[in-house]
């Protein structure tokens, strides 16, 4: 269930990676829609909220871009719950390093975790295909 739309100064980002991705979206001729929507999801025993980083249009709807530098266990668990409770959401991850390990000495990278769990992902920059999809 979508709760509300937030107003946000799209020039103020939480990370350098988000700032970089906003510029890439802008340079592609698209409007930067940053942290506009919020969704509630249930964490066992409590309700939480999720606000995606970037919202881009696509045929028949929209998709979200999540810019991730460090993707800790709490955030990964959150996205599994969101995926389960909001299967209609198209959330795509762009990592500063897709080959980063889930934790020290983990055999699993962010990319491998995404493949295992059905998340779309990219490394460092938003793929041109995703931006082209947003333009059409």
Short mmCIF file of N, CA, C and O in Angstrom, two decimals:
data_model
loop_
_atom_site.label_atom_id
_atom_site.label_comp_id
_atom_site.label_asym_id
_atom_site.label_seq_id
_atom_site.Cartn_x
_atom_site.Cartn_y
_atom_site.Cartn_z
N UNK A 1 0.85 -1.18 0.00
CA UNK A 1 0.00 0.00 0.00
C UNK A 1 0.89 1.24 0.00
O UNK A 1 1.75 1.40 0.85
N UNK A 2 0.68 2.09 -0.96
CA UNK A 2 1.44 3.33 -1.06
C UNK A 2 0.87 4.31 -0.05
O UNK A 2 -0.33 4.45 0.06
N UNK A 3 1.73 4.97 0.70
CA UNK A 3 1.25 5.86 1.74
C UNK A 3 1.13 7.30 1.31
O UNK A 3 0.10 7.90 1.43
N UNK A 4 2.20 7.84 0.84
CA UNK A 4 2.18 9.26 0.49
C UNK A 4 3.34 9.58 -0.43
O UNK A 4 4.26 8.80 -0.60
N UNK A 5 3.25 10.73 -1.03
CA UNK A 5 4.35 11.25 -1.85
C UNK A 5 5.08 12.29 -1.01
O UNK A 5 4.45 13.09 -0.35
N UNK A 6 6.40 12.26 -1.06
CA UNK A 6 7.21 13.24 -0.33
C UNK A 6 7.72 14.28 -1.28
O UNK A 6 8.01 14.00 -2.42
N UNK A 7 7.86 15.47 -0.77
CA UNK A 7 8.55 16.51 -1.54
C UNK A 7 10.01 16.44 -1.10
O UNK A 7 10.31 16.28 0.06
N UNK A 8 10.89 16.56 -2.05
CA UNK A 8 12.31 16.42 -1.72
C UNK A 8 13.12 17.32 -2.63
O UNK A 8 12.85 17.41 -3.82
N UNK A 9 14.10 17.97 -2.06
CA UNK A 9 15.02 18.75 -2.86
C UNK A 9 15.91 17.75 -3.60
O UNK A 9 16.77 17.13 -3.00
N UNK A 10 15.68 17.59 -4.91
CA UNK A 10 16.41 16.56 -5.65
C UNK A 10 17.90 16.85 -5.79
O UNK A 10 18.63 16.06 -6.34
N UNK A 11 18.35 17.94 -5.28
CA UNK A 11 19.77 18.26 -5.32
C UNK A 11 20.49 17.81 -4.05
O UNK A 11 21.70 17.94 -3.94
N UNK A 12 19.77 17.31 -3.06
CA UNK A 12 20.36 16.84 -1.82
C UNK A 12 20.20 15.33 -1.76
O UNK A 12 19.09 14.84 -1.69
N UNK A 13 21.31 14.62 -1.80
CA UNK A 13 21.26 13.17 -1.81
C UNK A 13 21.97 12.62 -0.59
O UNK A 13 22.77 13.30 0.04
N UNK A 14 21.68 11.37 -0.28
CA UNK A 14 22.25 10.74 0.90
C UNK A 14 23.65 10.19 0.65
O UNK A 14 24.35 9.84 1.59
N UNK A 15 24.04 10.08 -0.63
CA UNK A 15 25.37 9.55 -0.92
C UNK A 15 25.88 10.13 -2.24
O UNK A 15 25.10 10.63 -3.06
N UNK A 16 27.17 10.02 -2.42
CA UNK A 16 27.78 10.45 -3.67
C UNK A 16 27.30 9.61 -4.84
O UNK A 16 27.17 10.10 -5.96
N UNK A 17 27.03 8.33 -4.59
CA UNK A 17 26.55 7.44 -5.64
C UNK A 17 25.17 7.87 -6.13
O UNK A 17 24.90 7.90 -7.33
N UNK A 18 24.28 8.25 -5.20
CA UNK A 18 22.97 8.74 -5.59
C UNK A 18 23.11 10.02 -6.40
O UNK A 18 22.41 10.20 -7.41
N UNK A 19 24.00 10.91 -5.99
CA UNK A 19 24.23 12.15 -6.72
C UNK A 19 24.70 11.84 -8.15
O UNK A 19 24.21 12.41 -9.12
N UNK A 20 25.61 10.89 -8.28
CA UNK A 20 26.13 10.48 -9.58
C UNK A 20 25.00 9.93 -10.45
O UNK A 20 24.89 10.27 -11.63
N UNK A 21 24.14 9.10 -9.87
CA UNK A 21 23.05 8.51 -10.64
C UNK A 21 22.01 9.56 -11.03
O UNK A 21 21.44 9.49 -12.12
N UNK A 22 21.78 10.55 -10.17
CA UNK A 22 20.83 11.62 -10.52
C UNK A 22 21.33 12.38 -11.75
O UNK A 22 20.56 12.73 -12.64
N UNK A 23 22.63 12.63 -11.78
CA UNK A 23 23.21 13.34 -12.93
C UNK A 23 23.10 12.50 -14.20
O UNK A 23 22.82 13.02 -15.27
N UNK A 24 23.28 11.19 -14.06
CA UNK A 24 23.16 10.31 -15.22
C UNK A 24 21.73 10.31 -15.75
O UNK A 24 21.51 10.37 -16.97
N UNK A 25 20.76 10.28 -14.86
CA UNK A 25 19.35 10.32 -15.26
C UNK A 25 19.06 11.65 -15.96
O UNK A 25 18.43 11.69 -17.02
N UNK A 26 19.54 12.76 -15.36
CA UNK A 26 19.33 14.09 -15.92
C UNK A 26 19.98 14.22 -17.31
O UNK A 26 19.37 14.75 -18.24
N UNK A 27 21.20 13.71 -17.45
CA UNK A 27 21.92 13.78 -18.73
C UNK A 27 21.23 12.96 -19.81
O UNK A 27 21.39 13.22 -21.00
N UNK A 28 20.45 11.95 -19.39
CA UNK A 28 19.69 11.14 -20.35
C UNK A 28 18.41 11.85 -20.77
O UNK A 28 17.63 11.32 -21.56
N UNK A 29 18.19 13.06 -20.24
CA UNK A 29 17.01 13.84 -20.61
C UNK A 29 15.77 13.46 -19.84
O UNK A 29 14.65 13.78 -20.24
N UNK A 30 15.95 12.78 -18.70
CA UNK A 30 14.82 12.35 -17.88
C UNK A 30 14.72 13.21 -16.63
O UNK A 30 15.72 13.74 -16.15
N UNK A 31 13.52 13.32 -16.11
CA UNK A 31 13.30 14.05 -14.87
C UNK A 31 13.84 13.23 -13.70
O UNK A 31 13.61 12.03 -13.62
N UNK A 32 14.54 13.88 -12.80
CA UNK A 32 15.04 13.21 -11.60
C UNK A 32 13.93 13.23 -10.55
O UNK A 32 13.56 14.29 -10.05
N UNK A 33 13.38 12.06 -10.28
CA UNK A 33 12.33 11.93 -9.26
C UNK A 33 12.96 11.13 -8.12
O UNK A 33 13.12 9.92 -8.21
N UNK A 34 13.35 11.82 -7.07
CA UNK A 34 14.15 11.23 -5.99
C UNK A 34 13.32 11.07 -4.72
O UNK A 34 12.69 12.01 -4.26
N UNK A 35 13.33 9.87 -4.18
CA UNK A 35 12.66 9.54 -2.92
C UNK A 35 11.26 10.16 -2.84
O UNK A 35 10.88 10.78 -1.85
N UNK A 36 10.48 9.95 -3.89
CA UNK A 36 9.15 10.55 -3.96
C UNK A 36 8.09 9.69 -3.27
O UNK A 36 7.19 10.21 -2.63
N UNK A 37 8.17 8.38 -3.43
CA UNK A 37 7.13 7.49 -2.91
C UNK A 37 7.63 6.72 -1.69
O UNK A 37 8.82 6.46 -1.56
N UNK A 38 6.69 6.36 -0.84
CA UNK A 38 7.00 5.56 0.35
C UNK A 38 6.01 4.41 0.43
O UNK A 38 4.82 4.59 0.18
N UNK A 39 6.50 3.22 0.78
CA UNK A 39 5.66 2.03 0.93
C UNK A 39 5.88 1.44 2.31
O UNK A 39 7.01 1.40 2.80
N UNK A 40 4.81 0.99 2.93
CA UNK A 40 4.92 0.30 4.20
C UNK A 40 5.12 -1.19 3.92
O UNK A 40 4.60 -1.72 2.94
N UNK A 41 5.87 -1.84 4.76
CA UNK A 41 6.03 -3.29 4.70
C UNK A 41 6.15 -3.80 6.12
O UNK A 41 6.52 -3.06 7.02
N UNK A 42 5.79 -5.05 6.31
CA UNK A 42 5.79 -5.63 7.64
C UNK A 42 7.11 -6.34 7.92
O UNK A 42 7.55 -7.18 7.15
N UNK A 43 7.74 -5.97 9.00
CA UNK A 43 8.85 -6.72 9.55
C UNK A 43 8.20 -7.49 10.68
O UNK A 43 7.35 -6.94 11.38
N UNK A 44 8.52 -8.77 10.83
CA UNK A 44 7.83 -9.50 11.90
C UNK A 44 7.75 -8.67 13.18
O UNK A 44 8.74 -8.12 13.65
N UNK A 45 6.54 -8.51 13.66
CA UNK A 45 6.22 -7.81 14.90
C UNK A 45 6.13 -6.29 14.77
O UNK A 45 5.82 -5.62 15.72
N UNK A 46 6.44 -5.73 13.60
CA UNK A 46 6.32 -4.28 13.47
C UNK A 46 6.15 -3.89 12.01
O UNK A 46 6.53 -4.62 11.11
N UNK A 47 5.56 -2.74 11.79
CA UNK A 47 5.44 -2.20 10.44
C UNK A 47 6.58 -1.23 10.20
O UNK A 47 6.93 -0.45 11.08
N UNK A 48 7.16 -1.29 9.00
CA UNK A 48 8.25 -0.41 8.62
C UNK A 48 7.89 0.28 7.32
O UNK A 48 6.89 -0.05 6.70
N UNK A 49 8.74 1.20 6.90
CA UNK A 49 8.51 1.88 5.63
C UNK A 49 9.76 1.82 4.77
O UNK A 49 10.87 1.71 5.27
N UNK A 50 9.53 1.95 3.47
CA UNK A 50 10.60 1.92 2.49
C UNK A 50 10.37 3.06 1.51
O UNK A 50 9.29 3.22 0.97
N UNK A 51 11.40 3.86 1.30
CA UNK A 51 11.34 4.95 0.34
C UNK A 51 12.42 4.72 -0.71
O UNK A 51 13.61 4.86 -0.43
N UNK A 52 12.02 4.31 -1.93
CA UNK A 52 13.01 4.07 -2.99
C UNK A 52 13.77 5.33 -3.37
O UNK A 52 13.25 6.44 -3.23
N UNK A 53 14.99 5.15 -3.87
CA UNK A 53 15.83 6.29 -4.25
C UNK A 53 15.27 7.04 -5.47
O UNK A 53 14.91 8.20 -5.37
N UNK A 54 15.26 6.39 -6.63
CA UNK A 54 14.86 7.06 -7.86
C UNK A 54 13.69 6.34 -8.52
O UNK A 54 13.65 5.11 -8.54
N UNK A 55 12.77 7.11 -9.07
CA UNK A 55 11.60 6.58 -9.76
C UNK A 55 11.69 6.98 -11.23
O UNK A 55 11.85 8.16 -11.54
N UNK A 56 11.64 5.98 -12.12
CA UNK A 56 11.71 6.24 -13.56
C UNK A 56 10.48 5.63 -14.24
O UNK A 56 9.99 4.58 -13.83
N UNK A 57 10.01 6.29 -15.29
CA UNK A 57 8.84 5.77 -16.00
C UNK A 57 9.21 4.57 -16.86
O UNK A 57 10.37 4.40 -17.26
N UNK A 58 8.22 3.74 -17.14
CA UNK A 58 8.35 2.67 -18.12
C UNK A 58 6.96 2.41 -18.68
O UNK A 58 5.96 2.87 -18.11
N UNK A 59 6.91 1.72 -19.77
CA UNK A 59 5.62 1.44 -20.41
C UNK A 59 4.71 0.74 -19.40
O UNK A 59 5.07 -0.28 -18.82
N UNK A 60 3.57 1.33 -19.17
CA UNK A 60 2.60 0.74 -18.25
C UNK A 60 2.87 1.01 -16.78
O UNK A 60 2.24 0.42 -15.92
N UNK A 61 3.84 1.86 -16.47
CA UNK A 61 4.10 2.12 -15.05
C UNK A 61 5.41 2.82 -14.79
O UNK A 61 5.76 3.80 -15.42
N UNK A 62 6.18 2.24 -13.88
CA UNK A 62 7.44 2.84 -13.46
C UNK A 62 8.32 1.76 -12.83
O UNK A 62 7.86 0.66 -12.54
N UNK A 63 9.58 2.11 -12.62
CA UNK A 63 10.49 1.25 -11.87
C UNK A 63 11.35 2.12 -10.99
O UNK A 63 11.41 3.34 -11.15
N UNK A 64 11.99 1.50 -10.01
CA UNK A 64 12.83 2.22 -9.06
C UNK A 64 14.28 1.80 -9.21
O UNK A 64 14.59 0.65 -9.52
N UNK A 65 15.16 2.76 -8.95
CA UNK A 65 16.60 2.51 -8.90
C UNK A 65 17.05 2.71 -7.46
O UNK A 65 16.77 3.75 -6.85
N UNK A 66 17.71 1.72 -6.90
CA UNK A 66 18.33 1.81 -5.57
C UNK A 66 19.84 1.91 -5.77
O UNK A 66 20.44 1.01 -6.35
N UNK A 67 20.45 2.97 -5.32
CA UNK A 67 21.90 3.14 -5.38
C UNK A 67 22.50 2.56 -4.11
O UNK A 67 22.14 2.98 -3.01
N UNK A 68 23.38 1.60 -4.25
CA UNK A 68 23.93 0.92 -3.08
C UNK A 68 25.45 0.91 -3.10
O UNK A 68 26.07 0.42 -4.04
N UNK A 69 26.02 1.44 -2.03
CA UNK A 69 27.45 1.31 -1.79
C UNK A 69 27.62 0.08 -0.90
O UNK A 69 27.98 -1.00 -1.36
N UNK A 70 27.29 0.23 0.36
CA UNK A 70 27.30 -0.90 1.30
C UNK A 70 25.89 -1.44 1.39
O UNK A 70 24.93 -0.69 1.60
N UNK A 71 25.76 -2.75 1.23
CA UNK A 71 24.45 -3.40 1.27
C UNK A 71 24.47 -4.38 2.43
O UNK A 71 24.79 -5.55 2.28
N UNK A 72 24.15 -3.87 3.62
CA UNK A 72 24.28 -4.70 4.82
C UNK A 72 23.12 -5.68 4.97
O UNK A 72 22.14 -5.63 4.24
N UNK A 73 23.25 -6.59 5.92
CA UNK A 73 22.29 -7.67 6.11
C UNK A 73 20.89 -7.14 6.40
O UNK A 73 19.89 -7.66 5.90
N UNK A 74 20.80 -6.08 7.18
CA UNK A 74 19.49 -5.49 7.50
C UNK A 74 18.80 -4.99 6.24
O UNK A 74 17.60 -5.21 6.05
N UNK A 75 19.54 -4.34 5.37
CA UNK A 75 18.97 -3.83 4.12
C UNK A 75 18.59 -4.97 3.17
O UNK A 75 17.57 -4.92 2.49
N UNK A 76 19.42 -6.01 3.11
CA UNK A 76 19.08 -7.17 2.26
C UNK A 76 17.81 -7.84 2.75
O UNK A 76 16.94 -8.19 1.95
N UNK A 77 17.69 -8.01 4.05
CA UNK A 77 16.48 -8.61 4.62
C UNK A 77 15.25 -7.74 4.31
O UNK A 77 14.19 -8.26 3.97
N UNK A 78 15.42 -6.44 4.42
CA UNK A 78 14.33 -5.51 4.12
C UNK A 78 13.85 -5.72 2.68
O UNK A 78 12.64 -5.81 2.43
N UNK A 79 14.78 -5.82 1.74
CA UNK A 79 14.39 -5.97 0.34
C UNK A 79 13.76 -7.32 0.05
O UNK A 79 12.89 -7.41 -0.83
N UNK A 80 14.14 -8.35 0.77
CA UNK A 80 13.45 -9.64 0.61
C UNK A 80 12.00 -9.54 1.08
O UNK A 80 11.08 -10.07 0.45
N UNK A 81 11.78 -8.84 2.20
CA UNK A 81 10.41 -8.64 2.71
C UNK A 81 9.59 -7.78 1.75
O UNK A 81 8.41 -8.08 1.50
N UNK A 82 10.18 -6.73 1.22
CA UNK A 82 9.47 -5.87 0.26
C UNK A 82 9.11 -6.68 -0.98
O UNK A 82 7.99 -6.60 -1.49
N UNK A 83 10.06 -7.46 -1.49
CA UNK A 83 9.83 -8.29 -2.67
C UNK A 83 8.66 -9.25 -2.42
O UNK A 83 7.81 -9.45 -3.29
N UNK A 84 8.61 -9.83 -1.24
CA UNK A 84 7.55 -10.77 -0.87
C UNK A 84 6.20 -10.06 -0.72
O UNK A 84 5.18 -10.56 -1.19
N UNK A 85 6.20 -8.90 -0.08
CA UNK A 85 4.96 -8.20 0.24
C UNK A 85 4.48 -7.25 -0.86
O UNK A 85 3.31 -6.86 -0.88
N UNK A 86 5.38 -6.86 -1.76
CA UNK A 86 5.04 -5.96 -2.87
C UNK A 86 5.62 -6.51 -4.18
O UNK A 86 6.46 -5.86 -4.81
N UNK A 87 5.17 -7.67 -4.63
CA UNK A 87 5.74 -8.26 -5.85
C UNK A 87 5.50 -7.41 -7.09
O UNK A 87 6.17 -7.58 -8.11
N UNK A 88 4.57 -6.46 -7.00
CA UNK A 88 4.29 -5.57 -8.14
C UNK A 88 5.37 -4.52 -8.36
O UNK A 88 5.45 -3.91 -9.42
N UNK A 89 6.23 -4.29 -7.37
CA UNK A 89 7.27 -3.26 -7.49
C UNK A 89 8.45 -3.78 -8.30
O UNK A 89 8.92 -4.89 -8.11
N UNK A 90 8.92 -2.94 -9.21
CA UNK A 90 10.10 -3.24 -10.02
C UNK A 90 11.24 -2.41 -9.44
O UNK A 90 11.38 -1.23 -9.72
N UNK A 91 12.04 -3.05 -8.59
CA UNK A 91 13.16 -2.38 -7.91
C UNK A 91 14.46 -2.94 -8.49
O UNK A 91 14.67 -4.15 -8.50
N UNK A 92 15.32 -2.04 -8.94
CA UNK A 92 16.59 -2.44 -9.55
C UNK A 92 17.74 -1.78 -8.79
O UNK A 92 17.65 -0.62 -8.41
N UNK A 93 18.79 -2.53 -8.58
CA UNK A 93 19.93 -2.07 -7.79
C UNK A 93 21.10 -1.68 -8.68
O UNK A 93 21.40 -2.37 -9.66
N UNK A 94 21.77 -0.59 -8.31
CA UNK A 94 23.01 -0.20 -8.96
C UNK A 94 24.05 -0.08 -7.84
O UNK A 94 23.92 0.76 -6.96
N UNK A 95 25.02 -0.98 -7.88
CA UNK A 95 26.03 -1.06 -6.83
C UNK A 95 27.28 -0.28 -7.21
O UNK A 95 27.66 -0.22 -8.37
N UNK A 96 27.94 0.26 -6.20
CA UNK A 96 29.23 0.89 -6.45
C UNK A 96 30.27 -0.19 -6.75
O UNK A 96 31.26 0.07 -7.42
N UNK A 97 30.02 -1.43 -6.28
CA UNK A 97 30.88 -2.57 -6.58
C UNK A 97 30.06 -3.84 -6.47
O UNK A 97 29.84 -4.34 -5.37
N UNK A 98 29.60 -4.36 -7.60
CA UNK A 98 28.78 -5.57 -7.59
C UNK A 98 29.54 -6.80 -7.10
O UNK A 98 28.94 -7.81 -6.74
N UNK A 99 30.86 -6.71 -7.07
CA UNK A 99 31.68 -7.85 -6.62
C UNK A 99 32.03 -7.78 -5.14
O UNK A 99 32.78 -8.62 -4.65
N UNK A 100 31.47 -6.80 -4.45
CA UNK A 100 31.69 -6.72 -3.00
C UNK A 100 31.06 -7.95 -2.35
O UNK A 100 30.04 -8.47 -2.81
N UNK A 101 31.67 -8.39 -1.28
CA UNK A 101 31.19 -9.58 -0.55
C UNK A 101 30.11 -9.16 0.45
O UNK A 101 30.14 -8.05 0.96
N UNK A 102 29.17 -10.07 0.71
CA UNK A 102 28.10 -9.78 1.66
C UNK A 102 28.66 -9.44 3.04
O UNK A 102 28.10 -8.61 3.75
N UNK A 103 29.73 -10.08 3.41
CA UNK A 103 30.44 -9.79 4.65
C UNK A 103 31.86 -10.31 4.48
O UNK A 103 32.15 -11.03 3.52
N UNK A 104 32.72 -9.94 5.37
CA UNK A 104 34.12 -10.35 5.27
C UNK A 104 34.24 -11.86 5.12
O UNK A 104 33.63 -12.61 5.86
N UNK A 105 34.97 -12.30 4.11
CA UNK A 105 35.23 -13.71 3.81
C UNK A 105 34.01 -14.46 3.30
O UNK A 105 34.02 -15.68 3.21
N UNK A 106 32.93 -13.77 2.98
CA UNK A 106 31.76 -14.41 2.40
C UNK A 106 32.08 -14.87 0.98
O UNK A 106 32.75 -14.15 0.23
N UNK A 107 31.63 -16.05 0.58
CA UNK A 107 31.83 -16.48 -0.80
C UNK A 107 30.83 -15.80 -1.76
O UNK A 107 30.98 -15.87 -2.97
N UNK A 108 29.83 -15.11 -1.20
CA UNK A 108 28.75 -14.54 -2.00
C UNK A 108 28.94 -13.04 -2.23
O UNK A 108 29.14 -12.29 -1.28
N UNK A 109 28.86 -12.63 -3.48
CA UNK A 109 28.95 -11.21 -3.84
C UNK A 109 27.54 -10.62 -3.90
O UNK A 109 26.55 -11.35 -3.92
N UNK A 110 27.47 -9.30 -3.98
CA UNK A 110 26.17 -8.63 -4.15
C UNK A 110 25.50 -9.15 -5.42
O UNK A 110 24.29 -9.41 -5.45
N UNK A 111 26.27 -9.29 -6.50
CA UNK A 111 25.73 -9.76 -7.78
C UNK A 111 25.15 -11.17 -7.63
O UNK A 111 24.03 -11.44 -8.10
N UNK A 112 25.88 -12.06 -6.98
CA UNK A 112 25.40 -13.43 -6.80
C UNK A 112 24.13 -13.47 -5.94
O UNK A 112 23.20 -14.23 -6.22
N UNK A 113 24.08 -12.62 -4.93
CA UNK A 113 22.89 -12.54 -4.07
C UNK A 113 21.68 -12.09 -4.89
O UNK A 113 20.58 -12.63 -4.75
N UNK A 114 21.89 -11.10 -5.76
CA UNK A 114 20.79 -10.62 -6.61
C UNK A 114 20.30 -11.72 -7.54
O UNK A 114 19.09 -11.91 -7.71
N UNK A 115 21.22 -12.42 -8.17
CA UNK A 115 20.84 -13.51 -9.08
C UNK A 115 20.04 -14.57 -8.34
O UNK A 115 19.02 -15.04 -8.82
N UNK A 116 20.50 -14.94 -7.15
CA UNK A 116 19.83 -15.97 -6.35
C UNK A 116 18.42 -15.55 -5.96
O UNK A 116 17.51 -16.38 -5.90
N UNK A 117 18.21 -14.26 -5.72
CA UNK A 117 16.93 -13.78 -5.20
C UNK A 117 16.07 -13.05 -6.24
O UNK A 117 15.04 -12.49 -5.89
N UNK A 118 16.50 -13.06 -7.49
CA UNK A 118 15.68 -12.48 -8.56
C UNK A 118 15.64 -10.97 -8.61
O UNK A 118 14.67 -10.39 -9.11
N UNK A 119 16.71 -10.32 -8.12
CA UNK A 119 16.80 -8.86 -8.19
C UNK A 119 17.57 -8.46 -9.45
O UNK A 119 18.61 -9.04 -9.73
N UNK A 120 17.08 -7.45 -10.16
CA UNK A 120 17.85 -6.88 -11.27
C UNK A 120 18.93 -5.98 -10.68
O UNK A 120 18.67 -5.27 -9.70
N UNK A 121 20.12 -5.99 -11.28
CA UNK A 121 21.21 -5.19 -10.73
C UNK A 121 22.15 -4.75 -11.84
O UNK A 121 22.14 -5.30 -12.94
N UNK A 122 22.95 -3.76 -11.51
CA UNK A 122 23.99 -3.28 -12.42
C UNK A 122 25.17 -2.81 -11.57
O UNK A 122 25.06 -2.65 -10.36
N UNK A 123 26.29 -2.61 -12.24
CA UNK A 123 27.51 -2.19 -11.56
C UNK A 123 27.85 -0.74 -11.90
O UNK A 123 27.92 -0.38 -13.07
N UNK A 124 28.02 0.08 -10.91
CA UNK A 124 28.51 1.46 -10.98
C UNK A 124 27.58 2.48 -11.63
O UNK A 124 27.37 3.54 -11.10
N UNK A 125 27.05 2.19 -12.81
CA UNK A 125 26.19 3.15 -13.50
C UNK A 125 24.86 2.50 -13.87
O UNK A 125 24.76 1.28 -13.99
N UNK A 126 23.87 3.33 -14.05
CA UNK A 126 22.57 2.85 -14.51
C UNK A 126 22.73 2.41 -15.95
O UNK A 126 23.22 3.20 -16.78
N UNK A 127 22.36 1.18 -16.29
CA UNK A 127 22.53 0.72 -17.67
C UNK A 127 21.75 1.58 -18.67
O UNK A 127 20.63 2.02 -18.39
N UNK A 128 22.34 1.78 -19.83
CA UNK A 128 21.69 2.56 -20.89
C UNK A 128 20.33 1.97 -21.24
O UNK A 128 19.39 2.70 -21.53
N UNK A 129 20.21 0.63 -21.19
CA UNK A 129 18.93 -0.03 -21.51
C UNK A 129 17.83 0.41 -20.56
O UNK A 129 16.69 0.58 -20.95
N UNK A 130 18.18 0.57 -19.28
CA UNK A 130 17.18 1.01 -18.30
C UNK A 130 16.76 2.45 -18.58
O UNK A 130 15.59 2.79 -18.51
N UNK A 131 17.73 3.29 -18.91
CA UNK A 131 17.41 4.69 -19.22
C UNK A 131 16.61 4.78 -20.51
O UNK A 131 15.66 5.57 -20.61
N UNK A 132 16.94 3.95 -21.51
CA UNK A 132 16.18 3.93 -22.76
C UNK A 132 14.74 3.47 -22.50
O UNK A 132 13.80 4.00 -23.07
N UNK A 133 14.60 2.48 -21.63
CA UNK A 133 13.26 2.00 -21.25
C UNK A 133 12.45 3.14 -20.63
O UNK A 133 11.25 3.27 -20.88
N UNK A 134 13.10 3.97 -19.84
CA UNK A 134 12.42 5.10 -19.20
C UNK A 134 12.04 6.18 -20.20
O UNK A 134 11.08 6.91 -19.99
N UNK A 135 12.78 6.27 -21.30
CA UNK A 135 12.50 7.29 -22.31
C UNK A 135 11.35 6.90 -23.23
O UNK A 135 10.73 7.75 -23.83
N UNK A 136 11.12 5.58 -23.38
CA UNK A 136 10.10 5.14 -24.35
C UNK A 136 8.70 5.14 -23.78
O UNK A 136 8.47 5.28 -22.63
#
